[in-house]
């Protein structure tokens, strides 16, 4: 025990300020050495392997399924709709997707039957012996066809969701304008391409339940969504994450599907069943970023002021609803964000096509919206004869302004600070005149582009209040016999650093050292529902919930130390030590925690996240505070285009970010760098179309993502405007780097004459 | 007909029997239980299955196990490199505690010895480092942290140059 706290040096006290430090990842060592256990690495004796029999047509009616009598079916386990204990429904929004098709088929690759066998080879062999008789129907496959039909007669289309945002009077605003600028913008699918493919393992339990382990983001999506299908109570469906090798939204709602396949098979054959997609299956049969078509109609005054913004925002939802309505909500809430305008009308829609259902992908509709918005703002600037940066500085939202939903941005924040600072650091104004504008006779064209954007942190509106997400802290003995605190949350570690930052936050709130706190991988058996690991919410929302729980535990231990050990003398826990106020007696955290555990056994405290009462939201009219807070970012991208091949090389990205208080600056920077490179892929490299109802780029050889050689110099700077309503003050970081990479603007500066930059894709293949 | 081979893996002699065309990746993962090697794409694009085979980095999904002779040395993960006097590049990544670390680092780890000047010393020019890693796809970090880790690992490179 320490003799007295006055001997503690400055260096020692510093270790009790973990928030704001670049603490190394707790899982770095096991991951670098290849020791982390991913879904396919879990040792399972007597494991069977699953295979999915899929529809060969995009749309039609299933007449009959034939199981070839040549094959010995006694060696395998088959699940058809008749074997489903409960309802054949994937219990997501819309409830329109069956686990296994039984009547109408809506996309090519839709499951017709599930098979499990003792080897992968046998499972595949069995699947090849199933024949389907299908009466085909006409299919709607591409965004181009969808938009053409939408323009002709939207009533003929199957609408999955719609929502409108109204502010002021858009017709009045357009009438007041000196000039009205219209533009249409398109973007296609994007594949998450996490390096670890989808994987799930289902183990049947003695009590009739099922234990699922897999590569997933949201344990509490899977468990409740399987209740009606498996006909099991929630407590009999245990979901645990294994190490996750990247997710990016691709493991948000999709894993419910493979969890269902594995669980249905495991419960029928009473064996552990594993399903690991290979890369080809993973690209063909998992969700993608929604293709988008956006039409902007903007009224402008001669001085550059925006008088009206009318936006039509249309997503290709794919065959079933999945999360598409919510993706569209985030899309329409970001499609005018960042700019002052009193008259706004936004129409959002999601329509069905007969392709694999589209789903969550980092940004969740916002990257599509911001790509169109920023491309359009450049066109608007040009029409009123202003430079792109001058136009943005003129119209950018400031503190006190109102967004399209009427939200007053009241807390200090990064707009327009990030814009001003990025312009200064990148010397944008000085470099803009050097743009080549596709001048003939030059071997290389130079261009510079700008994007300015915000991103709502956490769930839309009062979603975080309705979710009631909880965190628990357990005081218990660690494996090495020391007493310590385990953080129990359902937020997953998928590479972004949850397991590292949560102990940083909890250690500071408890005022103990980092070694006394740990955060095990998410497991529904131990962790309460702290919500899904999505929507840029984990650090901000779950972090502050963990902070609240840690304060409660600190209080409980102080009370115990006071009453049980100090005879009622007030005691304070600080810097890893309990100090009695009058006697000055000091006890270590380990001593007091050990005494507590001996007397009372393990201690669990809960905390629930609270939004401030000032957050008011009407989900019907989309009026009010659409997000509790916003992160802000600005990118300037400098590009070179080969005048002969039109190959685009992004040379440098200069950026400023306001993501609130930095919990771990190194990890935050890593998130931004990684997101920028993924956004870069979306802008200039990654290309995917529909051919015969399937994605044409279905392997890593054909779906090309950035390598180390494709990455530009990344200059990432932060400005901290903390979230003011809850400690420790972080805002969202996960998605915002995906939102705006300035290539669309940059190529405008370099484009050859006659080439419109309305498609978010490298056009080099088209020349 | 199956082949029987004895390889030195992570410094340990292991005997294994397999059909000659079985992927080295599957022999390592499934037959030998060495799960540090990962399958990311199965076609030599992502680098997650990289192993060190007689001093060369190969993507084990593209190597037929029958091509690997008796006595070949093979490593599927970090630490073992030390046995042969290699600097532990894993420590370079770890010590600096670099940003997002996800699925592929076993592969990245083994690509680290690659950028070498004729002098036997690490070539830390940006292009050389990026070129050495171009065969390892990372979807999380944006490569910046990995490049910093390569430079950090170079500080630990043996002064005598590369060990064969």
mmCIF file of C-alpha atoms in Angstrom, chain A residues 506-661:
data_model
loop_
_atom_site.group_PDB
_atom_site.id
_atom_site.type_symbol
_atom_site.label_atom_id
_atom_site.label_comp_id
_atom_site.label_asym_id
_atom_site.label_seq_id
_atom_site.Cartn_x
_atom_site.Cartn_y
_atom_site.Cartn_z
ATOM 1 C CA UNK A 506 -14.355 3.550 -17.731
ATOM 2 C CA UNK A 507 -10.901 3.785 -16.137
ATOM 3 C CA UNK A 508 -11.111 7.582 -16.083
ATOM 4 C CA UNK A 509 -14.643 7.635 -14.682
ATOM 5 C CA UNK A 510 -13.629 5.153 -11.979
ATOM 6 C CA UNK A 511 -10.249 6.837 -11.573
ATOM 7 C CA UNK A 512 -8.335 3.566 -11.662
ATOM 8 C CA UNK A 513 -5.528 2.326 -13.897
ATOM 9 C CA UNK A 514 -6.241 0.699 -17.274
ATOM 10 C CA UNK A 515 -5.096 -2.735 -16.105
ATOM 11 C CA UNK A 516 -8.032 -2.885 -13.681
ATOM 12 C CA UNK A 517 -10.610 -2.591 -16.488
ATOM 13 C CA UNK A 518 -11.300 -4.879 -19.425
ATOM 14 C CA UNK A 519 -13.917 -5.167 -22.126
ATOM 15 C CA UNK A 520 -14.686 -8.742 -23.245
ATOM 16 C CA UNK A 521 -16.144 -9.458 -26.698
ATOM 17 C CA UNK A 522 -19.913 -8.927 -26.958
ATOM 18 C CA UNK A 523 -22.038 -11.863 -25.784
ATOM 19 C CA UNK A 524 -25.791 -11.710 -25.128
ATOM 20 C CA UNK A 525 -25.358 -14.136 -22.231
ATOM 21 C CA UNK A 526 -23.454 -11.502 -20.229
ATOM 22 C CA UNK A 527 -24.082 -8.127 -21.812
ATOM 23 C CA UNK A 528 -27.291 -6.087 -21.723
ATOM 24 C CA UNK A 529 -28.555 -4.538 -24.956
ATOM 25 C CA UNK A 530 -26.483 -1.434 -25.546
ATOM 26 C CA UNK A 531 -27.782 -1.259 -29.081
ATOM 27 C CA UNK A 532 -26.189 -2.141 -32.379
ATOM 28 C CA UNK A 533 -22.657 -1.161 -33.392
ATOM 29 C CA UNK A 534 -23.792 1.235 -36.104
ATOM 30 C CA UNK A 535 -24.715 4.846 -36.892
ATOM 31 C CA UNK A 536 -21.498 6.410 -35.534
ATOM 32 C CA UNK A 537 -22.990 5.862 -32.082
ATOM 33 C CA UNK A 538 -20.666 3.548 -30.160
ATOM 34 C CA UNK A 539 -18.116 6.041 -28.806
ATOM 35 C CA UNK A 540 -20.620 8.800 -28.240
ATOM 36 C CA UNK A 541 -23.676 6.919 -26.944
ATOM 37 C CA UNK A 542 -22.337 3.662 -25.514
ATOM 38 C CA UNK A 543 -19.158 5.414 -24.357
ATOM 39 C CA UNK A 544 -21.186 7.850 -22.300
ATOM 40 C CA UNK A 545 -23.363 5.000 -20.978
ATOM 41 C CA UNK A 546 -20.237 3.156 -19.838
ATOM 42 C CA UNK A 547 -19.054 6.420 -18.298
ATOM 43 C CA UNK A 548 -22.316 6.679 -16.333
ATOM 44 C CA UNK A 549 -22.091 3.063 -15.150
ATOM 45 C CA UNK A 550 -18.494 3.597 -14.046
ATOM 46 C CA UNK A 551 -19.468 6.630 -11.969
ATOM 47 C CA UNK A 552 -22.117 4.493 -10.237
ATOM 48 C CA UNK A 553 -19.612 1.744 -9.508
ATOM 49 C CA UNK A 554 -17.131 4.266 -8.160
ATOM 50 C CA UNK A 555 -19.812 5.619 -5.826
ATOM 51 C CA UNK A 556 -20.782 2.091 -4.697
ATOM 52 C CA UNK A 557 -17.183 1.217 -3.885
ATOM 53 C CA UNK A 558 -16.602 4.519 -2.092
ATOM 54 C CA UNK A 559 -19.699 3.880 0.012
ATOM 55 C CA UNK A 560 -18.507 0.360 0.790
ATOM 56 C CA UNK A 561 -15.022 1.548 1.729
ATOM 57 C CA UNK A 562 -16.546 4.217 3.931
ATOM 58 C CA UNK A 563 -19.055 2.035 5.792
ATOM 59 C CA UNK A 564 -17.272 -1.322 5.879
ATOM 60 C CA UNK A 565 -13.649 -0.269 6.214
ATOM 61 C CA UNK A 566 -13.561 3.280 7.590
ATOM 62 C CA UNK A 567 -16.415 3.270 10.062
ATOM 63 C CA UNK A 568 -18.507 5.747 8.104
ATOM 64 C CA UNK A 569 -15.737 8.254 7.350
ATOM 65 C CA UNK A 570 -16.205 9.690 3.840
ATOM 66 C CA UNK A 571 -13.865 8.050 1.296
ATOM 67 C CA UNK A 572 -12.875 9.134 -2.218
ATOM 68 C CA UNK A 573 -11.515 6.889 -4.972
ATOM 69 C CA UNK A 574 -8.942 8.789 -6.976
ATOM 70 C CA UNK A 575 -5.916 7.768 -8.962
ATOM 71 C CA UNK A 576 -6.432 4.108 -8.140
ATOM 72 C CA UNK A 577 -6.574 4.710 -4.368
ATOM 73 C CA UNK A 578 -9.284 5.167 -1.782
ATOM 74 C CA UNK A 579 -8.456 7.995 0.584
ATOM 75 C CA UNK A 580 -10.333 8.616 3.814
ATOM 76 C CA UNK A 581 -11.135 12.307 4.170
ATOM 77 C CA UNK A 582 -10.224 12.865 7.820
ATOM 78 C CA UNK A 583 -7.754 10.162 8.804
ATOM 79 C CA UNK A 584 -6.004 10.353 5.402
ATOM 80 C CA UNK A 585 -5.793 6.580 5.368
ATOM 81 C CA UNK A 586 -5.112 5.213 1.877
ATOM 82 C CA UNK A 587 -6.126 1.825 0.489
ATOM 83 C CA UNK A 588 -5.453 0.503 -2.991
ATOM 84 C CA UNK A 589 -8.262 -0.230 -5.435
ATOM 85 C CA UNK A 590 -7.305 -3.934 -5.379
ATOM 86 C CA UNK A 591 -7.582 -4.083 -1.574
ATOM 87 C CA UNK A 592 -11.022 -2.495 -1.403
ATOM 88 C CA UNK A 593 -12.353 -4.363 -4.447
ATOM 89 C CA UNK A 594 -11.040 -7.631 -2.993
ATOM 90 C CA UNK A 595 -12.705 -6.897 0.350
ATOM 91 C CA UNK A 596 -15.985 -6.114 -1.408
ATOM 92 C CA UNK A 597 -15.898 -9.346 -3.423
ATOM 93 C CA UNK A 598 -15.150 -11.356 -0.275
ATOM 94 C CA UNK A 599 -18.045 -9.827 1.623
ATOM 95 C CA UNK A 600 -20.711 -9.430 -1.052
ATOM 96 C CA UNK A 601 -19.590 -11.382 -4.116
ATOM 97 C CA UNK A 602 -19.628 -9.860 -7.622
ATOM 98 C CA UNK A 603 -21.123 -6.393 -8.044
ATOM 99 C CA UNK A 604 -23.029 -5.389 -11.157
ATOM 100 C CA UNK A 605 -24.140 -1.841 -11.943
ATOM 101 C CA UNK A 606 -26.259 -0.714 -14.881
ATOM 102 C CA UNK A 607 -26.643 2.601 -16.609
ATOM 103 C CA UNK A 608 -29.051 3.677 -19.322
ATOM 104 C CA UNK A 609 -28.341 6.328 -21.950
ATOM 105 C CA UNK A 610 -30.376 9.535 -21.757
ATOM 106 C CA UNK A 611 -30.875 12.139 -24.423
ATOM 107 C CA UNK A 612 -31.345 15.675 -23.119
ATOM 108 C CA UNK A 613 -35.018 16.620 -22.864
ATOM 109 C CA UNK A 614 -34.369 19.398 -25.359
ATOM 110 C CA UNK A 615 -34.150 16.850 -28.202
ATOM 111 C CA UNK A 616 -37.622 16.848 -29.781
ATOM 112 C CA UNK A 617 -38.468 14.883 -32.890
ATOM 113 C CA UNK A 618 -41.577 14.029 -34.888
ATOM 114 C CA UNK A 619 -40.975 10.861 -36.871
ATOM 115 C CA UNK A 620 -44.117 11.402 -38.988
ATOM 116 C CA UNK A 621 -43.439 14.887 -40.220
ATOM 117 C CA UNK A 622 -39.650 14.737 -39.950
ATOM 118 C CA UNK A 623 -39.641 17.992 -38.019
ATOM 119 C CA UNK A 624 -37.382 18.720 -35.071
ATOM 120 C CA UNK A 625 -33.957 17.647 -33.895
ATOM 121 C CA UNK A 626 -32.928 15.012 -36.408
ATOM 122 C CA UNK A 627 -29.747 14.059 -34.533
ATOM 123 C CA UNK A 628 -28.510 14.774 -31.006
ATOM 124 C CA UNK A 629 -25.285 16.107 -32.520
ATOM 125 C CA UNK A 630 -23.303 16.365 -35.735
ATOM 126 C CA UNK A 631 -19.718 15.685 -36.718
ATOM 127 C CA UNK A 632 -18.228 17.881 -39.429
ATOM 128 C CA UNK A 633 -15.568 17.364 -42.045
ATOM 129 C CA UNK A 634 -13.972 18.969 -45.050
ATOM 130 C CA UNK A 635 -11.742 17.412 -47.708
ATOM 131 C CA UNK A 636 -9.614 19.006 -50.359
ATOM 132 C CA UNK A 637 -8.416 16.456 -52.904
ATOM 133 C CA UNK A 638 -5.713 17.066 -55.468
ATOM 134 C CA UNK A 639 -5.753 14.745 -58.450
ATOM 135 C CA UNK A 640 -3.836 14.041 -61.603
ATOM 136 C CA UNK A 641 -5.465 12.590 -64.680
ATOM 137 C CA UNK A 642 -3.475 10.896 -67.412
ATOM 138 C CA UNK A 643 -4.629 12.748 -70.550
ATOM 139 C CA UNK A 644 -4.161 9.644 -72.686
ATOM 140 C CA UNK A 645 -5.731 6.913 -70.552
ATOM 141 C CA UNK A 646 -7.893 9.191 -68.338
ATOM 142 C CA UNK A 647 -6.634 7.253 -65.328
ATOM 143 C CA UNK A 648 -7.330 9.255 -62.187
ATOM 144 C CA UNK A 649 -4.699 9.352 -59.459
ATOM 145 C CA UNK A 650 -5.603 11.112 -56.247
ATOM 146 C CA UNK A 651 -2.327 12.618 -55.010
ATOM 147 C CA UNK A 652 -3.205 14.303 -51.762
ATOM 148 C CA UNK A 653 -6.155 14.760 -49.442
ATOM 149 C CA UNK A 654 -6.078 17.588 -46.904
ATOM 150 C CA UNK A 655 -8.809 17.420 -44.308
ATOM 151 C CA UNK A 656 -10.103 18.794 -41.012
ATOM 152 C CA UNK A 657 -12.560 16.921 -38.778
ATOM 153 C CA UNK A 658 -14.739 17.793 -35.821
ATOM 154 C CA UNK A 659 -15.699 14.492 -34.197
ATOM 155 C CA UNK A 660 -16.062 15.938 -30.706
ATOM 156 C CA UNK A 661 -13.626 14.991 -27.999
#
